[in-house]
Short mmCIF file of C-alpha atoms in Angstrom, two decimals:
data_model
loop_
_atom_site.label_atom_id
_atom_site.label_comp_id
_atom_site.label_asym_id
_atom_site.label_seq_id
_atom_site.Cartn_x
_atom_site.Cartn_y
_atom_site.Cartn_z
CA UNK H 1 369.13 232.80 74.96
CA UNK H 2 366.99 233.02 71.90
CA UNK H 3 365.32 235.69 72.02
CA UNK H 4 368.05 238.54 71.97
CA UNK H 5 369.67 236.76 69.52
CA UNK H 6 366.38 236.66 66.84
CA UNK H 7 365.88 240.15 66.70
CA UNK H 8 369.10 241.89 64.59
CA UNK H 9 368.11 244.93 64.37
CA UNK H 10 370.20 248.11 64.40
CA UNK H 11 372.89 247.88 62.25
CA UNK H 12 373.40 248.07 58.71
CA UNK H 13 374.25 251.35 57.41
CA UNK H 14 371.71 250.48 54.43
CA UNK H 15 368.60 250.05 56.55
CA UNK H 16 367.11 253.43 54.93
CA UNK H 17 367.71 252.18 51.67
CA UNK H 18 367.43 248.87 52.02
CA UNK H 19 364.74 247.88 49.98
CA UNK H 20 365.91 249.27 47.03
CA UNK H 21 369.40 247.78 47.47
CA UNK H 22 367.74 244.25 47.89
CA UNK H 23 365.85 244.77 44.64
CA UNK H 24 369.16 246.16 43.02
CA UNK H 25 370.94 242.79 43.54
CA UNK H 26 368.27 240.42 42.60
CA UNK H 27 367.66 242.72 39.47
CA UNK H 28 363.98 243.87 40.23
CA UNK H 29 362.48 247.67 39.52
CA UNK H 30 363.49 250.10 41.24
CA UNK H 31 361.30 251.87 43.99
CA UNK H 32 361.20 255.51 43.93
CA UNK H 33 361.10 256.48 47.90
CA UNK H 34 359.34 259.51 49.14
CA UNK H 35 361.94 261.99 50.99
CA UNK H 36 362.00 261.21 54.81
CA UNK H 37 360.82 264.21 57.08
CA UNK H 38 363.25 266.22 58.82
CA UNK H 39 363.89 266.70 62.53
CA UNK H 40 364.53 269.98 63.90
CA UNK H 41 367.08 270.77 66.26
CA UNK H 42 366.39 271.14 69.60
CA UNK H 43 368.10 273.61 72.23
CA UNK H 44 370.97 271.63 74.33
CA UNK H 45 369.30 270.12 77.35
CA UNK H 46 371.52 270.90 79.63
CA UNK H 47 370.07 269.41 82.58
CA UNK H 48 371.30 265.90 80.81
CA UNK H 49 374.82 267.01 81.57
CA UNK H 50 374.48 268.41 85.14
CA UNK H 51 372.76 265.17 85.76
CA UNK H 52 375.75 262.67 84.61
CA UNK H 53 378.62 265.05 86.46
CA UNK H 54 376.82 264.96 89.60
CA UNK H 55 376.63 261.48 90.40
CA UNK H 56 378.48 259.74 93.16
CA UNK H 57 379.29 256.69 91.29
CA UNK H 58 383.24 256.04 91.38
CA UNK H 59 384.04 254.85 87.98
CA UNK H 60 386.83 253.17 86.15
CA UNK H 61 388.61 255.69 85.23
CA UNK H 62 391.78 254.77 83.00
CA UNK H 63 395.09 255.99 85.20
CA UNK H 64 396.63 258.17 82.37
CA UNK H 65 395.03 258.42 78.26
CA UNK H 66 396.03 255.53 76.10
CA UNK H 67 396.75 256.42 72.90
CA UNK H 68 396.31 252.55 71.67
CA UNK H 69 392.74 252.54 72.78
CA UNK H 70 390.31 251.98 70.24
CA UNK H 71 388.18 255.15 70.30
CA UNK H 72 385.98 253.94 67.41
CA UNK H 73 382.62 254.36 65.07
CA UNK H 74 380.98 252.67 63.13
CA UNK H 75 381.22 254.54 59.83
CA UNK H 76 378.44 254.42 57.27
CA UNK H 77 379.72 254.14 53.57
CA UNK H 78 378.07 257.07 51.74
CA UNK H 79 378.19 258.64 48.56
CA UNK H 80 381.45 260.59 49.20
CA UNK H 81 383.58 261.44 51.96
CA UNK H 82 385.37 265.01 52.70
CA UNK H 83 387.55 266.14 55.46
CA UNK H 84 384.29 268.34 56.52
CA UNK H 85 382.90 265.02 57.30
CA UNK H 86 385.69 263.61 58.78
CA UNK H 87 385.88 266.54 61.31
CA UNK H 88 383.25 266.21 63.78
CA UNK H 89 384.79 262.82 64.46
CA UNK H 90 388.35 264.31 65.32
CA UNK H 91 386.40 267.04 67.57
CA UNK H 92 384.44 263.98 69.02
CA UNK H 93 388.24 262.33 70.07
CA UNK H 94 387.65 259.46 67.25
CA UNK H 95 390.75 258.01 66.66
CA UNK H 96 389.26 254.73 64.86
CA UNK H 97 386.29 254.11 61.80
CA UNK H 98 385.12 250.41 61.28
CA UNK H 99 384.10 250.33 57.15
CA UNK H 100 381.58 247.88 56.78
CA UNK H 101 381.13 246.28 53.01
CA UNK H 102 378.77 243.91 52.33
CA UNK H 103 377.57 239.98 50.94
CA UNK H 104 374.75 239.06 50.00
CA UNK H 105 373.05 235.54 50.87
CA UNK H 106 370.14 234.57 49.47
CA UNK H 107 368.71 232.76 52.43
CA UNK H 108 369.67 231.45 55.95
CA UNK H 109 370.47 228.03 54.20
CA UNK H 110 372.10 229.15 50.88
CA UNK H 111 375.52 228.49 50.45
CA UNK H 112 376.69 231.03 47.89
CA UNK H 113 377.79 234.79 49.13
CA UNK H 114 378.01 237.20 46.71
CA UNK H 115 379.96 240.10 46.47
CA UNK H 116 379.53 242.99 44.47
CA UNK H 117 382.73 245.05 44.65
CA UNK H 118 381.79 248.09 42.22
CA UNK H 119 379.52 250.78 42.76
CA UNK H 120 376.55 250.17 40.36
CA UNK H 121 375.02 253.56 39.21
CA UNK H 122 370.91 254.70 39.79
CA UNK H 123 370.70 250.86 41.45
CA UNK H 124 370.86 252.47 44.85
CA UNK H 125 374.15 250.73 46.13
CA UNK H 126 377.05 252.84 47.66
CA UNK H 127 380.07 254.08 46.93
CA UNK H 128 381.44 253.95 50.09
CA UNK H 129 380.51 250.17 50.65
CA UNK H 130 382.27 249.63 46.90
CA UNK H 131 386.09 248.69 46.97
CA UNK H 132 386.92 251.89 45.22
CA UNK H 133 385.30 253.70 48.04
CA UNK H 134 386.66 251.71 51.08
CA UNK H 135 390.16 252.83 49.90
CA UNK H 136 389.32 256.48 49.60
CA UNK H 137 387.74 256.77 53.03
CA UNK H 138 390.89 255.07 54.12
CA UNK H 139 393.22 256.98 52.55
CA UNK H 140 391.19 260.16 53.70
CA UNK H 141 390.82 258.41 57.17
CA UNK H 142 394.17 258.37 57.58
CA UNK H 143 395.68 262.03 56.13
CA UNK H 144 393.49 262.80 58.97
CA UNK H 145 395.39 260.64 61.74
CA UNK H 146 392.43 258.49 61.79
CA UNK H 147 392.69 254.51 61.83
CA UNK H 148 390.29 252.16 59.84
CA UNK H 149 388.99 248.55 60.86
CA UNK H 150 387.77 246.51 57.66
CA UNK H 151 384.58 244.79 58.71
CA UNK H 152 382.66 242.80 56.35
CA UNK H 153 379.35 241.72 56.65
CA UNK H 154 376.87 239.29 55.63
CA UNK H 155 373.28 240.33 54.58
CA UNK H 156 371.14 237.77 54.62
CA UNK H 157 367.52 238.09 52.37
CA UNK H 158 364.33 237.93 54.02
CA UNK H 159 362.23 239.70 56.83
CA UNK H 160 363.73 239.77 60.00
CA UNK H 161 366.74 237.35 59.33
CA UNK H 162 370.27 237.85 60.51
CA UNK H 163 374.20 236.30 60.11
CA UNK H 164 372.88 234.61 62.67
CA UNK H 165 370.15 232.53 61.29
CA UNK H 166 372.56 231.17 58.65
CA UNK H 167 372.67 227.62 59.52
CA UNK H 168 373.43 224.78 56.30
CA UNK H 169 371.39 221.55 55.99
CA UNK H 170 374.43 219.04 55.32
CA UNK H 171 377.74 218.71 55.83
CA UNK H 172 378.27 219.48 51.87
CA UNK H 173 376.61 222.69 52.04
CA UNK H 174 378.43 223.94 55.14
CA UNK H 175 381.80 223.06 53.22
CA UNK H 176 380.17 224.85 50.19
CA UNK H 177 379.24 228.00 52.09
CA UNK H 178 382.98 228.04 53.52
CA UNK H 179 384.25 227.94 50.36
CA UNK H 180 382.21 231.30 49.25
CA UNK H 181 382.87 233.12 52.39
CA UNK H 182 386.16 232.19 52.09
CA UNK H 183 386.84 234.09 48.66
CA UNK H 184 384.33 236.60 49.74
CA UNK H 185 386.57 237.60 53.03
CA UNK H 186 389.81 236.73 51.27
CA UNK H 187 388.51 239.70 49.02
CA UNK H 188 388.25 242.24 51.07
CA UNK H 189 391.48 240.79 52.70
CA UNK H 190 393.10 241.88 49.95
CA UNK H 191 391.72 245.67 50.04
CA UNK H 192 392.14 246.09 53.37
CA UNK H 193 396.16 245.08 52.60
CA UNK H 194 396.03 247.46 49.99
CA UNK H 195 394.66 250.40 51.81
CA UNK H 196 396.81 249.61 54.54
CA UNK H 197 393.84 249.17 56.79
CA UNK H 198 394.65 248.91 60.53
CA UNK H 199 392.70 245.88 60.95
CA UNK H 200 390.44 243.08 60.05
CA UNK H 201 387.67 241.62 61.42
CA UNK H 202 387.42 238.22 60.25
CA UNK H 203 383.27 237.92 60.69
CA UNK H 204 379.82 239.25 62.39
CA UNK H 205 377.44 237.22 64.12
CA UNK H 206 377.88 234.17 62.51
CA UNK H 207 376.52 232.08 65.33
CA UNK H 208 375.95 228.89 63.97
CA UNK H 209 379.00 228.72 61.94
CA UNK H 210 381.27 229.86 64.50
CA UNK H 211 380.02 226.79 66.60
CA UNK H 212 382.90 223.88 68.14
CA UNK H 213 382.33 221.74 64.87
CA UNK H 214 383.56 224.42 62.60
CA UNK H 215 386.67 225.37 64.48
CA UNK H 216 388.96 223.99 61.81
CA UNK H 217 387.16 225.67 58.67
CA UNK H 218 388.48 228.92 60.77
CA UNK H 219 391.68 228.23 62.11
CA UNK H 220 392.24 227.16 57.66
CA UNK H 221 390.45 231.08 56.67
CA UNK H 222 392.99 232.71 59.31
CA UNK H 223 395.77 230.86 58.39
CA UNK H 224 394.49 232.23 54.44
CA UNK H 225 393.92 235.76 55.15
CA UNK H 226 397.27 235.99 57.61
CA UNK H 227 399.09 235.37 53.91
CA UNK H 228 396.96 237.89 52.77
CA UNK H 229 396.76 240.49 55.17
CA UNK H 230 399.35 241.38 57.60
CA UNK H 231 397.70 243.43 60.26
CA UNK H 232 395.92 242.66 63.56
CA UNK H 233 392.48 240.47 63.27
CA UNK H 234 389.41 239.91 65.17
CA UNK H 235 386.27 238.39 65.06
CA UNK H 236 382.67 240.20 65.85
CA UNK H 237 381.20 237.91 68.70
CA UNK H 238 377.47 238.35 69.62
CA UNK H 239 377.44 239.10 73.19
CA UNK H 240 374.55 236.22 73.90
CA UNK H 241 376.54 233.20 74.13
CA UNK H 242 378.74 233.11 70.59
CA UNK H 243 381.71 234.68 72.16
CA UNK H 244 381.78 231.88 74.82
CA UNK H 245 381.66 229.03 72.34
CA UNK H 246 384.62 230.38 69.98
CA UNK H 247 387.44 227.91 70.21
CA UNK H 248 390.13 229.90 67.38
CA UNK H 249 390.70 233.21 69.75
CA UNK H 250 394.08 232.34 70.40
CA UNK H 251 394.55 232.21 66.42
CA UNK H 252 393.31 236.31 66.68
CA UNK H 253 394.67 239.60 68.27
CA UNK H 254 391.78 240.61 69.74
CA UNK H 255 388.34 239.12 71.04
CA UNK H 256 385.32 240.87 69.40
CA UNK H 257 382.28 241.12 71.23
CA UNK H 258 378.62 242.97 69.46
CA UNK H 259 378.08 244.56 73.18
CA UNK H 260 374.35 245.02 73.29
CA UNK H 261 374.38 243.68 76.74
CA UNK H 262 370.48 244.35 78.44
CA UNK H 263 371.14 246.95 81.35
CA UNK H 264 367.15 247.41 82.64
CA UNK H 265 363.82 246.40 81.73
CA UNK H 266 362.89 250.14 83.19
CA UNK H 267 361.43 252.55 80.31
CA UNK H 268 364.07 256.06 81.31
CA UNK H 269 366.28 254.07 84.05
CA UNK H 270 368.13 256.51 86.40
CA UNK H 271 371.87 256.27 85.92
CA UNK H 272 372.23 253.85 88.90
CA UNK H 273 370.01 251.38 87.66
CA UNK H 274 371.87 251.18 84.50
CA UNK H 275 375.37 251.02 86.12
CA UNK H 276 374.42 248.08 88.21
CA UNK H 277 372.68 246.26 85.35
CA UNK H 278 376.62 246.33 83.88
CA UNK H 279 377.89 244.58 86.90
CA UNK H 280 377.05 240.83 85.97
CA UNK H 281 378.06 240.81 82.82
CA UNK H 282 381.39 242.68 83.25
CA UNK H 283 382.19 239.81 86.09
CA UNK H 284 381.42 237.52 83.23
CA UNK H 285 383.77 238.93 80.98
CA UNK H 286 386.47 239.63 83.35
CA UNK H 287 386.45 235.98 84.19
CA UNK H 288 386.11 234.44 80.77
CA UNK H 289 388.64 237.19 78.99
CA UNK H 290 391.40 235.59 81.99
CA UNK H 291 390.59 232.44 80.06
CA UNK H 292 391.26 233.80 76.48
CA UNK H 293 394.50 236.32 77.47
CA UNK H 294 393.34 238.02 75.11
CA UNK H 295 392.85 241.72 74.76
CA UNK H 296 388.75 242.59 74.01
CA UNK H 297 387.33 245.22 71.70
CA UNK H 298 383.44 246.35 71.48
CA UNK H 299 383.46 245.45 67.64
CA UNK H 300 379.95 247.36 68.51
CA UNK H 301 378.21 249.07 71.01
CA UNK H 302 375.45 251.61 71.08
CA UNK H 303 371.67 252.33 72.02
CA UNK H 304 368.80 254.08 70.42
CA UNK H 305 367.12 257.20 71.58
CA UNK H 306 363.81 255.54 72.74
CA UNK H 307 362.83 255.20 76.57
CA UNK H 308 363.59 251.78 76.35
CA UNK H 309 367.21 252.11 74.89
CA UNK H 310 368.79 250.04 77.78
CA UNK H 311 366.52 247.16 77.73
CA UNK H 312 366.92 245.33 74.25
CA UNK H 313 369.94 247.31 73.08
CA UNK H 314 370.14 245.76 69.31
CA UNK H 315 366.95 245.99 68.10
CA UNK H 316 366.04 248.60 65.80
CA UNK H 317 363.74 251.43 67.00
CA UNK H 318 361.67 250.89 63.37
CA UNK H 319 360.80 247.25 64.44
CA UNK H 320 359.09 247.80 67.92
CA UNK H 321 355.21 247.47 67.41
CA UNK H 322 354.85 251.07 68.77
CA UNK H 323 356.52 254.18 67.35
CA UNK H 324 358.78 255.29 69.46
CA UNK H 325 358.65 258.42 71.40
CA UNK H 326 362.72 260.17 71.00
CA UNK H 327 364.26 260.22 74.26
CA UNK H 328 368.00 261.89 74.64
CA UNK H 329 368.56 261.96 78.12
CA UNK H 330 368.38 258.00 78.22
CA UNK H 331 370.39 257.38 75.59
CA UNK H 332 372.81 259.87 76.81
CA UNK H 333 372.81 258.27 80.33
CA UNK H 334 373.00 254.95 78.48
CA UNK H 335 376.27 256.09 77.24
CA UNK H 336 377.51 257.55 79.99
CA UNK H 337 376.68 253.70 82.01
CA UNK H 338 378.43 252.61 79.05
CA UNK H 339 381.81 254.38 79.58
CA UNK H 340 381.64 254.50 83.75
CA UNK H 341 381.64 251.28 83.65
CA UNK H 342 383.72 250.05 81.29
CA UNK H 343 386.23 252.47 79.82
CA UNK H 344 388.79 251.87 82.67
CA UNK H 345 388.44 247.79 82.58
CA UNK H 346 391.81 246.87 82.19
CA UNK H 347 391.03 244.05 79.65
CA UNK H 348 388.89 246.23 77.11
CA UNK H 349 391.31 247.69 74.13
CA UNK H 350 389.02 249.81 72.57
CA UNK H 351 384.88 250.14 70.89
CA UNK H 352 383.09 250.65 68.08
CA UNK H 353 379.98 253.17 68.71
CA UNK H 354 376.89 252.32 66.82
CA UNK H 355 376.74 254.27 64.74
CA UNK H 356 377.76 257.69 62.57
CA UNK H 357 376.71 258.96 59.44
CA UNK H 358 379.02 261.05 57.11
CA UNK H 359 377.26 264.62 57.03
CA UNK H 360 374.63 264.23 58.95
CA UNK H 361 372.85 267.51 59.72
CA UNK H 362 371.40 268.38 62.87
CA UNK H 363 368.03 268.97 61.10
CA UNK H 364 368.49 265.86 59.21
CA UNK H 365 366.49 263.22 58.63
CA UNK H 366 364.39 262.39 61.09
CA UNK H 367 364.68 258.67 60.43
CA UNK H 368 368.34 258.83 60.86
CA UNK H 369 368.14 261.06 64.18
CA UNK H 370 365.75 258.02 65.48
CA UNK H 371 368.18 255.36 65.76
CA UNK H 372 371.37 255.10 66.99
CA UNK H 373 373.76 257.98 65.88
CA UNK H 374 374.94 260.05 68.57
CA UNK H 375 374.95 263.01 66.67
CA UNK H 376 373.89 266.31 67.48
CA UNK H 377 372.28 264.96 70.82
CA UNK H 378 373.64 265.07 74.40
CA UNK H 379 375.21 261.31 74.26
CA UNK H 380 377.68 262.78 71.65
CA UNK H 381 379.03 265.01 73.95
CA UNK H 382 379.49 262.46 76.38
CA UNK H 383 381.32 260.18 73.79
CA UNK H 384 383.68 263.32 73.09
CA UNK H 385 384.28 263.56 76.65
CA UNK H 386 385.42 260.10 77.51
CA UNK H 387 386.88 259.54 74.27
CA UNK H 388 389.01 262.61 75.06
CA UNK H 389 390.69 260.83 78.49
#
């Protein structure tokens, strides 16, 4: 299934900035970036929520609130953290963040990963991504009864390219590149032990490496990081195929799986629509997960506020040839599909909602109000309602 696999789009909390971070590591001039326009707040629609409560659908509801569920975000690393930040995700029911630090790879078939583990001033990196930050947010994260999953990513240079793409030319240079992202996990390892982080996810998206042939290279990095590391560990799956092909799950706690499942190819699907385009592929992972025995986690799951939200889930709104015209109420009912129909699945410990960034105002940039967050916009409230049972 190539196509939903090329396009990986959504994600990294430096897509704003991400030029200048890219010419920050390779050492180029820095580009001065003209100040994004604002979005103004608009009134409640309230028709959004009457909408979602009166459906018919019977859902799975959980038969009493778990604590151990994973009710999660992913949290972009800013330039500070408060507790004022921190507090819209305890109103929200957010009992989990997922702190995402980065490598950088030159290319799809270069073998070195490099790490940059300290903030580096005016060169528009952040703190929050830099070691010293990680264990403040966690420390924060957790005065605050909050948990925090360590999950390290790969950035990959050049247009359009993903974790995915990275695929070596010899045998050499995939024993080369397992060798960097070896010390380059092992690092953060490390942190995550020493901010007592609650867990670890091993890997995102890595689809080639994570193939059959590789299986030992992984089982030897678990085996590494378990002497490391002595919490719980999972790995990010794509949901298009990589999760199936993973042969080290037993070595894990939990299955990770990058849920951007299609729902419909409808622009503004009713609710209906979208809760039966769930059906096939929660059969699917029912069936597999009896396989694996072992527990599953949305390592990440979200949708855009576009009309088409529910048909290509992870690509960015900024890549589609068209602007995109905002659209609430089907990202809202998105979410609400999202929860209905799988929040009470026996199997499924816990997501990760794409995404949430620190401060963000509800007049904020519009850029950031385009994609994913479900701030200030009716499929917030809906997280904070599920979240909260």
């Amino acid at each position: 299934m190539t196509p939903p696999l090329v396009s990986w789009r959504r994600r990294w909390p430096l897509l704003a900035v991400g030029a200048a971070v890219l010419l920050a590591l390779w050492a180029w001039p820095r580009v001065v970036q003209r100040p994004e326009p604002r979005r103004q707040p608009s009134a409640y629609p309230t028709d959004i929520e009457a909408e979602l409560e009166g459906t018919s659908y019977t859902e799975q509801r959980p038969a009493a609130y778990d604590s151990s569920r994973l009710r999660g975000v992913s949290w972009v690393g800013g330039d500070s953290v408060t507790a004022a930040e921190l507090a819209p995700l305890l109103k929200a029911h957010v009992t989990w963040i997922a702190q995402m630090p980065f490598g950088w790879q030159a290319g799809a078939d270069e073998p070195l990963i490099r790490v940059r583990t300290e903030r580096r001033p005016g060169r528009g990196s952040y703190w929050g991504e830099s070691d010293a930050g990680l264990l403040h947010t966690a420390q924060l994260a957790h005065q605050h009864g909050l948990r925090t999953l360590m999950k390290p990513h790969v950035w990959v240079r050049g247009n359009g390219t993903w974790p995915g793409d990275i695929n070596m030319t010899s045998q050499a240079n995939w024993d080369a590149w397992f060798a960097s992202y070896s010390r380059y996990l092992l690092h953060y390892a490390q942190v995550a032990e020493q901010g007592k982080f609650d867990g670890l996810c091993i890997g995102t998206e890595l689809l080639h490496a994570t193939e059959p042939a590789h299986e030992k290279a992984w089982r030897r990095l678990i085996k590494q990081v378990r002497r490391v590391y002595h919490g719980p560990l999972t790995y990010a799956a794509n949901w298009s195929g990589e999760y199936q092909q993973i042969r080290f799950w037993d070595a894990l706690d939990y299955v990770g799986i990058q849920a951007y499942f299609p729902l419909s190819t409808a622009a503004t699907p009713p609710l209906d629509s979208l809760l039966s385009g769930w059906e096939p592929h929660l059969r699917a992972l029912a069936a597999w997960q009896k396989k694996v025995k072992k527990p599953v986690v949305f390592t990440e799951v979200g949708y855009k506020t576009t009309p088409d939200a529910a048909a290509r889930p992870w690509e960015w709104p900024e890549r589609t040839a068209v602007p995109a015209v905002p659209d609430e109420a089907t990202q809202a009912r998105c979410y609400e599909a999202l929860f209905r129909a799988c929040w009470g699945q026996p199997w499924l410990k816990g997501m990760f909602i794409w995404k949430w960034y620190p401060g963000l105002a509800p007049d904020g940039p519009a850029r950031r109000h385009a994609d994913f967050t479900p701030q200030h916009k009716p499929a917030e409230a809906v997280l904070a309602r599920w979240y909260g049972q």
